[in-house]
Coordinates of C-alpha atoms in Angstrom, one line a residue:
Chain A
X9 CA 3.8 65.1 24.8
X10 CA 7.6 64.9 25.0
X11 CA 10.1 67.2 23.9
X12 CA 12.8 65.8 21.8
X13 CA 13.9 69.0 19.9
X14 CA 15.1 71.9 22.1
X15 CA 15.2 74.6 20.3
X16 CA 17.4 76.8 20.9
X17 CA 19.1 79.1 17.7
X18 CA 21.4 80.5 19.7
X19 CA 23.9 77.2 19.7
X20 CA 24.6 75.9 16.3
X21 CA 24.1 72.2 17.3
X22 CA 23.7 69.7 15.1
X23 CA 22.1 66.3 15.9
X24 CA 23.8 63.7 16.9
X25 CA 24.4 60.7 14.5
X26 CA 26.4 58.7 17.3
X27 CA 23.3 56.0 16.6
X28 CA 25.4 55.3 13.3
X29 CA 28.7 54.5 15.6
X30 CA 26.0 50.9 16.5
X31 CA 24.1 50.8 13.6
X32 CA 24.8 50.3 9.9
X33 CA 24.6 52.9 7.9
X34 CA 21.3 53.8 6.3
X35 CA 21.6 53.4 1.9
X36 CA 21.0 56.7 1.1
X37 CA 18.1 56.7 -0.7
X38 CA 14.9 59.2 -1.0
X39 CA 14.5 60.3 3.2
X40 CA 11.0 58.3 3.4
X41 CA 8.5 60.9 4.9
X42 CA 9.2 60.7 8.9
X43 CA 12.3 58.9 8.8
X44 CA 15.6 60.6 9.0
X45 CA 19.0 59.7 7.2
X46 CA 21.7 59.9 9.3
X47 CA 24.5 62.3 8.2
X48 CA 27.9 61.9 9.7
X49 CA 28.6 62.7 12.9
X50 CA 31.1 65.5 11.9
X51 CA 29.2 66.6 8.6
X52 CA 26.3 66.7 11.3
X53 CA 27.9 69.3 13.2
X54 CA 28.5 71.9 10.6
X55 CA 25.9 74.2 9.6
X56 CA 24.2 73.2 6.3
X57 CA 23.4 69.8 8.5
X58 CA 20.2 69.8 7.2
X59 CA 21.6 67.9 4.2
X60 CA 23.1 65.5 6.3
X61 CA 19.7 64.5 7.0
X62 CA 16.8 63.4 5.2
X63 CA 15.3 66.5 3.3
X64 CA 11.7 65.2 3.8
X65 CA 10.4 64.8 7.1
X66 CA 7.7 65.1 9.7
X67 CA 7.8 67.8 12.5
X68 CA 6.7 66.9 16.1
X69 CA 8.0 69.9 17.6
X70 CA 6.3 70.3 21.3
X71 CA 6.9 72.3 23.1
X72 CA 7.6 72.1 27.0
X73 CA 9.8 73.5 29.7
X74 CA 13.5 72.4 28.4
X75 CA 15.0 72.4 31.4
X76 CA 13.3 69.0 32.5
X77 CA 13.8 66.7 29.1
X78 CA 17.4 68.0 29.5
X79 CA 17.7 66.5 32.3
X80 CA 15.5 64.0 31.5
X81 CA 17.2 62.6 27.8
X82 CA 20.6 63.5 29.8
X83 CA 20.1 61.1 32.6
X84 CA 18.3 58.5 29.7
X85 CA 21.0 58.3 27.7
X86 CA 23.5 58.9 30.7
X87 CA 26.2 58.0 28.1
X88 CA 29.2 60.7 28.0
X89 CA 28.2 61.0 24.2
X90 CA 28.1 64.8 23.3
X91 CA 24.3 65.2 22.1
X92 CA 23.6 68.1 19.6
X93 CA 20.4 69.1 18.4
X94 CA 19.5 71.4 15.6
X95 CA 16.5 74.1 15.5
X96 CA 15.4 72.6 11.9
X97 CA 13.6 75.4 10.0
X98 CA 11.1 72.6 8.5
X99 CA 9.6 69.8 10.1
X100 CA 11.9 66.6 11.0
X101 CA 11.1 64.1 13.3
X102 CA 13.7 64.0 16.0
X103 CA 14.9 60.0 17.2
X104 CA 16.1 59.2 20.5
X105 CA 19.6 57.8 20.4
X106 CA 19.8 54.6 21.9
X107 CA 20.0 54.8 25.5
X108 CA 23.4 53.8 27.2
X109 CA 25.9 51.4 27.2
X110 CA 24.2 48.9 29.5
X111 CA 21.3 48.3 27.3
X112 CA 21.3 45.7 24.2
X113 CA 22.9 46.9 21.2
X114 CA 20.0 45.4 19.4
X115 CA 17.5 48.5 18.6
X116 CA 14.8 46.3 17.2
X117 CA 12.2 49.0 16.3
X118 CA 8.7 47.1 16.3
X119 CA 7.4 48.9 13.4
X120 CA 4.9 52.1 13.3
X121 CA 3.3 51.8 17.0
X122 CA 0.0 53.6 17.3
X123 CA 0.8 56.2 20.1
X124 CA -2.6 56.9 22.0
X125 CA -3.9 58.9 19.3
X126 CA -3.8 56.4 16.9
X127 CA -1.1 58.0 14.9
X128 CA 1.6 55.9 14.0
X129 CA 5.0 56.6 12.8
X130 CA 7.2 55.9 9.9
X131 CA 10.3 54.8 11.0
X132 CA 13.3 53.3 9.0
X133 CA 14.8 49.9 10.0
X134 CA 17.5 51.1 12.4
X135 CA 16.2 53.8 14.2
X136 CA 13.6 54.0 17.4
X137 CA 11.1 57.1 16.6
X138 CA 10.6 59.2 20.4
X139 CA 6.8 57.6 20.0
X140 CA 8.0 53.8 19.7
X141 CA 10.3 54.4 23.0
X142 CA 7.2 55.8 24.6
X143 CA 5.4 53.1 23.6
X144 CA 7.7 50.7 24.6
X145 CA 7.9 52.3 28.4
X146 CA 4.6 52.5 28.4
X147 CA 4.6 48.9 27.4
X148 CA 6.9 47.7 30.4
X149 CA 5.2 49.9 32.6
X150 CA 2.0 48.0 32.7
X151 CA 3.4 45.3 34.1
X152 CA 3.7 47.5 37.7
X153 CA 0.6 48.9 37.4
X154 CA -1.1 46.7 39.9
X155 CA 1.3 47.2 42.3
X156 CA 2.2 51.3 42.1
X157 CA -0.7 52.1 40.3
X158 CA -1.0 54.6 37.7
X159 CA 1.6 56.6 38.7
X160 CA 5.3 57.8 37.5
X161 CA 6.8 54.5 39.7
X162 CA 4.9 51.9 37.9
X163 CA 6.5 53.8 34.7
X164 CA 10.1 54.0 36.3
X165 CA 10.0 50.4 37.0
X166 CA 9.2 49.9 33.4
X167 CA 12.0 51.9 32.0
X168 CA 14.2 50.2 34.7
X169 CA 13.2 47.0 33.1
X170 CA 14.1 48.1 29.6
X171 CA 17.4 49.1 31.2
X172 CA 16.7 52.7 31.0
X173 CA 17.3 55.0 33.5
X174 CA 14.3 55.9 36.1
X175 CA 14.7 59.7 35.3
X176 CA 12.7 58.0 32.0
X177 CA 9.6 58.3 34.2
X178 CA 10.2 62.5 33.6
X179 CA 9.1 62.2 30.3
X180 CA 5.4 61.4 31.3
X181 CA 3.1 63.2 33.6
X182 CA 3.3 62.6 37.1
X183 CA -0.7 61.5 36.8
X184 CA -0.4 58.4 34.9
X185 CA -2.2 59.9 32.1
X186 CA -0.1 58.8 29.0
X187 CA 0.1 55.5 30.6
X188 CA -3.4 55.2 31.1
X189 CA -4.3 56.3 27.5
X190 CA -2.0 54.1 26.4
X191 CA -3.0 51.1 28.0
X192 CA -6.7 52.2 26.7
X193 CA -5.3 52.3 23.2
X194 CA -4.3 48.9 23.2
X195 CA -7.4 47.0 24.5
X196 CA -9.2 48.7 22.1
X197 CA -6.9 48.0 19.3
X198 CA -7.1 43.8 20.7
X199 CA -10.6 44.3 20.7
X200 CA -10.6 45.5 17.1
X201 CA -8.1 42.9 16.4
X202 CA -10.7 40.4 18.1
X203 CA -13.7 41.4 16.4
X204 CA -12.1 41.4 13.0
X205 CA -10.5 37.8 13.3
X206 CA -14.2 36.5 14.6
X207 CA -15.8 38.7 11.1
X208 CA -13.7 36.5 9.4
X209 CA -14.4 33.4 10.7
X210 CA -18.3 33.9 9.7
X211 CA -17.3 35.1 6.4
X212 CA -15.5 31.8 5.6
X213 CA -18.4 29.9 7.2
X214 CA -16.4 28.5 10.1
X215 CA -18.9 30.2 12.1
X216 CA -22.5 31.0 12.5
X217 CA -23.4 35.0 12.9
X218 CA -24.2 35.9 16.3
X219 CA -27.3 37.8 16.8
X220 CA -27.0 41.8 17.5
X221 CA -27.5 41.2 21.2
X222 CA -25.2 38.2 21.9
X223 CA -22.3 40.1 19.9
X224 CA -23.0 43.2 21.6
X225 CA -22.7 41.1 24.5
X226 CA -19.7 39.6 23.9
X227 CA -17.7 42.2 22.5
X228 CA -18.7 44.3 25.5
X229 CA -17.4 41.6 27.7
X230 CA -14.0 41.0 25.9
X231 CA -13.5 44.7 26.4
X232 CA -14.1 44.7 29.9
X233 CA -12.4 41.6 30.6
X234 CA -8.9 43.3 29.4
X235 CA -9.5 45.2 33.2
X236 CA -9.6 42.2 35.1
X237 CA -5.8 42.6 35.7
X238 CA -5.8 46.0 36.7
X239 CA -9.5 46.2 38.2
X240 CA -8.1 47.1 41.3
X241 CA -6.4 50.7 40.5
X242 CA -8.6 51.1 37.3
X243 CA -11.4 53.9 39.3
X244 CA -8.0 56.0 39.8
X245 CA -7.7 55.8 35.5
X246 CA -11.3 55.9 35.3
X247 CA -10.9 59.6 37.2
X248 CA -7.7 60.5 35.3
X249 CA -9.0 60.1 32.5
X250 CA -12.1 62.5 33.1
X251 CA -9.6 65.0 33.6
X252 CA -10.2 67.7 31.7
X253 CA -7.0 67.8 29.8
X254 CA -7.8 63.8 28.9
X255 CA -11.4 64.3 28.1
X256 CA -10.8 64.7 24.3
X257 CA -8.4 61.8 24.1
X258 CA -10.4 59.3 26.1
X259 CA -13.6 60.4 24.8
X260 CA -12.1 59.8 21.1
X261 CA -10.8 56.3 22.6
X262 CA -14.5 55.4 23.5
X263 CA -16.1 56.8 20.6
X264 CA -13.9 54.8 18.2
X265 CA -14.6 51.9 20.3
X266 CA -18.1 51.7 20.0
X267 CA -17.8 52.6 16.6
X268 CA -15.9 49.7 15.9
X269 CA -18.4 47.5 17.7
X270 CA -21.3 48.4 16.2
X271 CA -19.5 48.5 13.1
X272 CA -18.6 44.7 13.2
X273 CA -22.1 43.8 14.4
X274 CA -23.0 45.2 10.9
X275 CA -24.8 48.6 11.4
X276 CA -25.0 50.1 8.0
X277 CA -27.4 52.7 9.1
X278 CA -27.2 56.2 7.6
X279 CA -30.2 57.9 9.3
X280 CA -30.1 59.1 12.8
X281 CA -30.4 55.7 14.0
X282 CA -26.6 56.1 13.9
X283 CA -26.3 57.9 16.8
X284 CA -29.1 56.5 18.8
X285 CA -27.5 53.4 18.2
X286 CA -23.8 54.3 19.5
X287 CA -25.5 56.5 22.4
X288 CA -27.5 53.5 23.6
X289 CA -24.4 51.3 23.3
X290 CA -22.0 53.9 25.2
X291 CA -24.1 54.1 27.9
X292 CA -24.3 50.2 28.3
X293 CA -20.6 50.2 28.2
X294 CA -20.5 52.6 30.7
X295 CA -22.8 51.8 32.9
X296 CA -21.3 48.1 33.3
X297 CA -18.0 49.2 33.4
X298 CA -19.1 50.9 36.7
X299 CA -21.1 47.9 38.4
X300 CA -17.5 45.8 37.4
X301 CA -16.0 48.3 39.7
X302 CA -17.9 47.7 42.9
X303 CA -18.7 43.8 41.4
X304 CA -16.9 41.4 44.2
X305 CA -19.1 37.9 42.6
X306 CA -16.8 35.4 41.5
X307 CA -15.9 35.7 38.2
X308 CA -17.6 39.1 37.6
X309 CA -21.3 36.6 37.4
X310 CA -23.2 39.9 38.2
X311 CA -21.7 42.4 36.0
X312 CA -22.4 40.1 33.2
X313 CA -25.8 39.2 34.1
X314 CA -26.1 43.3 34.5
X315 CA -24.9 43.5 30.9
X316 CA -26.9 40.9 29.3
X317 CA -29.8 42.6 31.0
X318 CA -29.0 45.7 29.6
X319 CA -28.9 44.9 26.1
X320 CA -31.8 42.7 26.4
X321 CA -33.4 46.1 27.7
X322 CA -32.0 47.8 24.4
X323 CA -33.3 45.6 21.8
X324 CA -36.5 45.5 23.6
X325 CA -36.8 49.7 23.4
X326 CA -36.1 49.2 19.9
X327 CA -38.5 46.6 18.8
X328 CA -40.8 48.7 21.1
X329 CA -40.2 51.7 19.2
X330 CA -40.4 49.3 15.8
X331 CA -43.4 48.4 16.9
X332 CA -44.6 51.8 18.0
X333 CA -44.0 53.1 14.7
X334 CA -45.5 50.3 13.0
X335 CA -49.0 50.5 15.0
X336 CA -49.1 53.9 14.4
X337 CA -48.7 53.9 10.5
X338 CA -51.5 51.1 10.5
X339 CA -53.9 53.5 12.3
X340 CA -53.3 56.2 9.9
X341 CA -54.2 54.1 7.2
X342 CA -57.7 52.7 9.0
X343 CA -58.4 56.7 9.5
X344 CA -57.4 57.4 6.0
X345 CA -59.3 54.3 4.5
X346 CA -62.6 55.2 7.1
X347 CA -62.2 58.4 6.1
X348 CA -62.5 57.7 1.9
X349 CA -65.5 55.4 2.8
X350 CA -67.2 58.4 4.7
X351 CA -66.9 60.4 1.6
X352 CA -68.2 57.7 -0.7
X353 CA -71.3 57.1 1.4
X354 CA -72.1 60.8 1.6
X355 CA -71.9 60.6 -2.3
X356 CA -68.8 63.6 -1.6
X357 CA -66.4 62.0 -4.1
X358 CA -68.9 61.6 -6.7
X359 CA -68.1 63.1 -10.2
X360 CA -70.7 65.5 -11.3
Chain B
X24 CA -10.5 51.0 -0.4
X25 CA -10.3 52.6 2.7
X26 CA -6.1 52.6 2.9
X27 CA -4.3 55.5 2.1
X28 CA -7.0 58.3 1.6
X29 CA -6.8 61.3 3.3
X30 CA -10.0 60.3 5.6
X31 CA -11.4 63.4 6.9
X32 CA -11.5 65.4 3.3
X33 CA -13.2 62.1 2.2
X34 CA -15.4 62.4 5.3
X35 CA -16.6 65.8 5.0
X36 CA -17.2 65.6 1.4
X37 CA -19.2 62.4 2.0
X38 CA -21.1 63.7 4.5
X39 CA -22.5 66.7 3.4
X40 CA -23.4 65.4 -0.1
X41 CA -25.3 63.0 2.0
X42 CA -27.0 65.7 4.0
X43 CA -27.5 67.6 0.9
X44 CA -29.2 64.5 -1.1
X45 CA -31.3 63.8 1.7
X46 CA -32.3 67.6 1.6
X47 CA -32.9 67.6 -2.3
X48 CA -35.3 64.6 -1.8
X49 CA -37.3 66.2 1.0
X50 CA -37.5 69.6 -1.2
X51 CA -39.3 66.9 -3.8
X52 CA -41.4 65.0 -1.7
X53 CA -42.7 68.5 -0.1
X54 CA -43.5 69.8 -4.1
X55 CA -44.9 66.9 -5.2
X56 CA -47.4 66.9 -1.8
X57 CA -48.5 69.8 -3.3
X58 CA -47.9 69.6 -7.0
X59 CA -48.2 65.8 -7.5
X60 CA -51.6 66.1 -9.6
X61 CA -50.7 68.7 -11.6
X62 CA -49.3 69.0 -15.1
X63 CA -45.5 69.8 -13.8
X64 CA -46.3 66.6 -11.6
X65 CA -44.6 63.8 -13.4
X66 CA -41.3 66.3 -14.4
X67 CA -40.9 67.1 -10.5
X68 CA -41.3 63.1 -10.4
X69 CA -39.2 62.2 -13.0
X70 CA -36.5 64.5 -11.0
X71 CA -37.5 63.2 -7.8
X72 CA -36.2 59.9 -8.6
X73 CA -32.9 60.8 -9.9
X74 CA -32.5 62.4 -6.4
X75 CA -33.5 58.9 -4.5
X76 CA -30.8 57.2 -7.0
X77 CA -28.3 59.8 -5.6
X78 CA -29.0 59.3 -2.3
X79 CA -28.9 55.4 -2.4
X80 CA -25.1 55.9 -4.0
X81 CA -24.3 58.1 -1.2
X82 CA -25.8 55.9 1.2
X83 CA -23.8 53.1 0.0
X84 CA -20.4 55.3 -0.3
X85 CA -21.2 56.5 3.5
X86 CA -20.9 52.3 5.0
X87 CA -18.4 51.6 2.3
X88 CA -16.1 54.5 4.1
X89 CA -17.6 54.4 7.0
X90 CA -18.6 58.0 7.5
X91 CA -20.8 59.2 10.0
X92 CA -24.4 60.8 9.0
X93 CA -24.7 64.5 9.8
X94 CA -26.8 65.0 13.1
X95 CA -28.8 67.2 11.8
X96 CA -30.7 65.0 9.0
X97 CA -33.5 65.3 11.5
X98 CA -33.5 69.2 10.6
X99 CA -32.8 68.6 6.8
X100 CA -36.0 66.4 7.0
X101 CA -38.5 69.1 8.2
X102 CA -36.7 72.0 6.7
X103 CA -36.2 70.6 3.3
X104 CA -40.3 69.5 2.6
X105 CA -41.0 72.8 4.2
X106 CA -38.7 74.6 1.8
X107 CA -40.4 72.6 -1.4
X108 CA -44.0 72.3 0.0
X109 CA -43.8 75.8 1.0
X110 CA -42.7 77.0 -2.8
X111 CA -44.9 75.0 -4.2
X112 CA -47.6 76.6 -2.9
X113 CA -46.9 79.9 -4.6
X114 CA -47.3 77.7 -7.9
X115 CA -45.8 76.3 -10.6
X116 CA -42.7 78.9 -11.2
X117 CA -42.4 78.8 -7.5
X118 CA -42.0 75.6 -7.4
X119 CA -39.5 75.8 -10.7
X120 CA -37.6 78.6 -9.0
X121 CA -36.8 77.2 -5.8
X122 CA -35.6 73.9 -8.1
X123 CA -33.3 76.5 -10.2
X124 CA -31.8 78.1 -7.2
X125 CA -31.0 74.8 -5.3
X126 CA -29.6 72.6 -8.1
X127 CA -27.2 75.9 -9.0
X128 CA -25.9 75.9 -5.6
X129 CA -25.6 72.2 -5.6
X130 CA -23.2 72.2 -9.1
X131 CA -21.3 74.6 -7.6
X132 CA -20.9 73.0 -4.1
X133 CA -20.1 69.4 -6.3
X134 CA -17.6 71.1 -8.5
X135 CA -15.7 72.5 -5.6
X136 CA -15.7 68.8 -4.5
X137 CA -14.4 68.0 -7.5
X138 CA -11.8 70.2 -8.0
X139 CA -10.2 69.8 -4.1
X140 CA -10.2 65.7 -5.4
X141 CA -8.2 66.6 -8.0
X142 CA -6.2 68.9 -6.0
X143 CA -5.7 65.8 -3.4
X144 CA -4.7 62.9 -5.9
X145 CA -7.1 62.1 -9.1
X146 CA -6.0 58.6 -9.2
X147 CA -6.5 57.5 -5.8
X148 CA -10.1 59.1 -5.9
X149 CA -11.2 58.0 -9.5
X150 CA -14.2 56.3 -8.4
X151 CA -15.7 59.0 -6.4
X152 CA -15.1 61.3 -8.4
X153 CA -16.7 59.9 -11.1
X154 CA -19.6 59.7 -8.7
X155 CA -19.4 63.4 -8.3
X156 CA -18.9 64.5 -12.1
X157 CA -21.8 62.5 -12.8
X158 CA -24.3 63.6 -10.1
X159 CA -22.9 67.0 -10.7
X160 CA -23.8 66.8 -14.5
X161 CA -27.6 65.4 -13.2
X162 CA -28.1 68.5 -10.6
X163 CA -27.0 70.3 -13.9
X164 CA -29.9 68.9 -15.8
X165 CA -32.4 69.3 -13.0
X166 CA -31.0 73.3 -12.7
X167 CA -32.3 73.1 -16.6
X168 CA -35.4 71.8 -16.8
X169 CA -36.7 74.4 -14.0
X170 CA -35.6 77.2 -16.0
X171 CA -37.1 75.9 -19.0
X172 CA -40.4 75.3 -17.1
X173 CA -39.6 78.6 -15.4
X174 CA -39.6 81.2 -18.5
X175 CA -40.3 83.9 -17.2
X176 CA -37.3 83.7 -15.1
X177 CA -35.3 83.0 -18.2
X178 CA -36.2 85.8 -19.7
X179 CA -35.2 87.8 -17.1
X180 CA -31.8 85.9 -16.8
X181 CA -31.6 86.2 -20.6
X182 CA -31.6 90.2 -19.8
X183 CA -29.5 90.9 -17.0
X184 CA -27.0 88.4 -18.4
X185 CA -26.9 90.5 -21.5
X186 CA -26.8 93.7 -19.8
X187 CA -23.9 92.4 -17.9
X188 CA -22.1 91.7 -20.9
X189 CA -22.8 94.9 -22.6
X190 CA -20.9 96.2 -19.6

């Protein structure tokens, strides 16, 4: 969670509209919720700036020791551009200004980015929301994992990619968290991706449906596979994120993950088979994700052969339990069926 | 269908007219155990099947939005044939009563649902709540026929509601 409004009533600052000095200027039409119009820089600085920017908007307000984003967005921006920001009584969603001269004028914002809570933002053409930056730090970031790890140097050598300043690395945890979460966010957002385009493949016939097990399988696999780049620091993420700060995020992550899974293999159930269902699959998912840490076969061979055996365990217990329930509900009938024949013999269920 | 809808209102609302539906048709099953070859057994049928209609819509509504069951259907299972076997057992206008007091908590519950839809956006939620005006009106009818098989109780209604108004 990064800071992006310091709020601090004592200064009248306004925000800074320098991004218009690079950008065009926004048409001022209705502020979209989210998005900010930019007022002039001098109008900005005046009081009443609330007009000079959109009326609607979005608060992320978080709050976190300002000392350190100072000198954080400072050294970011490390442009001599006077930066102003304004305690907004409402909610408005604070933008980064584009970081300094070196980088590219060109402030391409890729469109609402899901940060690691899946919530994206509306932005406007011209302007970078603080979540798509983050998302695009992250982004680079990856890229170093393997060699720093998950830690605040992979994340500097990612801004220092992006040609930001390494002080970027200050707007994360030291821990890696956010990058890990991140990087969690996106597999499962390819394998959601994956499983949808495969859905529609079978729905226009270019493909035959998989049976429960082999998609369970596969989509299991796919996941996993995503780790094969980072498998060697991924036990450190695998302990960051039971952190109990992360727990709620990553659990979310993996809950909507299996979700998704299940939901593409077509589970429509609506009983308490739902949970069974997901619970059986988490564990698998778990459970293999763990072997692929200590796995050293070529190719990962055992971990899958761990996996298929798994769910070939699975849909056993179930047709076990199918069965089970079948058997049973026979038996009742032969005792109920014995039991009418009983009463006819004695001459019990005769009318009198 | 899914785009656009404020997903954990739709969720909730989902989900616990699930539950409740689930409940309802237990609270049937348990009075017909008891009541099915009697004379009030074909109108607790009769009503017994509405319910399964209603819980087949919100079956369908819970894949279609992909909401998640309540955990405790499990509980709502035992409780609610315990709750209708159980009033059954202390007759026919036990039976009637415990139908009267459930289906007027249920209309209330569905016209709360009904009004935060409204609240939310009536447009974008048309369909369901058409769903819910509808069952709503049904639970109404149920809550109708037990008094009228339950007159003693509307008697006594009749009487404290007049009283009240004399206040």
């Amino acid at each position: 969670m990064i800071v992006t409004v310091l709020s601090n009533p004592n200064h009248s600052r306004a925000v800074n509209c320098s991004l218009q000095r690079q950008h065009s200027q926004l048409p001022a039409g209705p502020a979209r919720s989210g998005s900010q119009r930019p007022g002039n820089a001098p109008a900005a600085r005046d009081a009443p700036a609330a007009q000079g920017c959109g009326p609607t908007a979005v608060v992320r307000c978080q709050q976190y020791p300002p000392l350190r984003a100072l000198q954080a967005s400072a050294a970011l921006r490390g442009a001599s551009d006077e930066h102003k920001k304004e305690p907004w009584a409402s909610s408005s969603q604070q933008h980064f200004d584009s970081p300094p001269a070196g980088h590219q004028p060109e402030q391409k914002p890729q469109g609402p980015h899901p940060s690691y809570t899946g919530q994206g933002g509306q932005e406007s053409e011209d302007y970078e929301s603080e979540e798509q930056l983050q998302h695009r730090i992250l982004t680079a970031a990856l890229e170093f994992v393997p060699e720093h790890g998950w830690t605040a140097e992979a994340i500097a050598e990612g801004a220092k990619t992006l040609g930001l300043s390494v002080a970027a690395a200050g707007l994360f945890h030291s821990d890696g968290s956010e990058l890990i979460l991140h990087f969690v966010s996106e597999c499962n957002t390819k394998l959601s991706e994956l499983l949808k385009k495969e859905q529609k493949l079978v729905q226009l016939g270019e493909a035959e449906k998989k049976p429960i097990d082999e998609f369970l399988r596969d989509a299991v696999e796919a996941r996993l596979r995503m780790l094969i780049p980072y498998i060697e620091k991924w036990p450190q993420a695998l302990s960051v994120l039971l952190l109990p700060r992360n727990i709620p995020s990553s659990l979310n992550l993996l809950t909507s993950m299996i979700d998704d899974i299940w939901h593409y293999a077509g589970d429509q159930s609506t009983d308490f088979n739902w949970y069974t269902r997901r619970a059986v699959l988490t564990a698998i998912y778990n459970t293999t994700e763990l072997v692929m840490m200590q796995d050293s076969s070529p190719g990962f061979e055992d971990t899958w052969r761990f996996l298929e055996n798994r769910v070939a365990d699975a849909m056993t217990m179930s047709n076990t339990a199918t069965q089970v329930q079948s058997t049973g509900e026979a038996v009742v009938q032969g005792l109920m069926g014995a039991a009418v024949t009983i009463k006819n013999l004695a001459g019990l269920n005769q009318r009198r | 269908m899914t785009e656009g809808i404020n997903k954990p209102v739709i969720d909730r609302i989902i989900r616990v007219d699930h539950a409740g539906e689930y409940g309802a048709n237990r609270i049937y099953a348990g009075q017909m155990a008891v009541l099915g070859r009697s004379a009030v057994g074909p109108v607790i049928q009769q009503m017994w099947n509405q319910e399964k209609n209603h819980l087949k819509k919100f079956n369908e509504l819970m894949v279609a939005y992909r909401v998640r069951p309540t955990v405790l259907l499990p509980f709502w299972n035992v409780a609610g044939f315990v709750l209708g076997a159980g009033s059954a057992l202390l007759g026919k206008k036990g039976a009637m009563a415990c139908t009267v007091a459930v289906e007027e908590s249920i209309s209330e519950h569905y016209n709360n649902q009904i009004r935060t839809l409204i609240e939310e956006d009536p447009e974008k939620y048309k369909e369901l709540l058409q769903v819910i005006k509808q069952f709503r009106d049904e639970e109404q009818e149920h809550h109708d026929i037990g008094l009228e098989h339950d007159a003693e109780a509307v008697s006594r209604i009749l009487g404290w509601g007049s009283w009240r108004s004399r206040k």
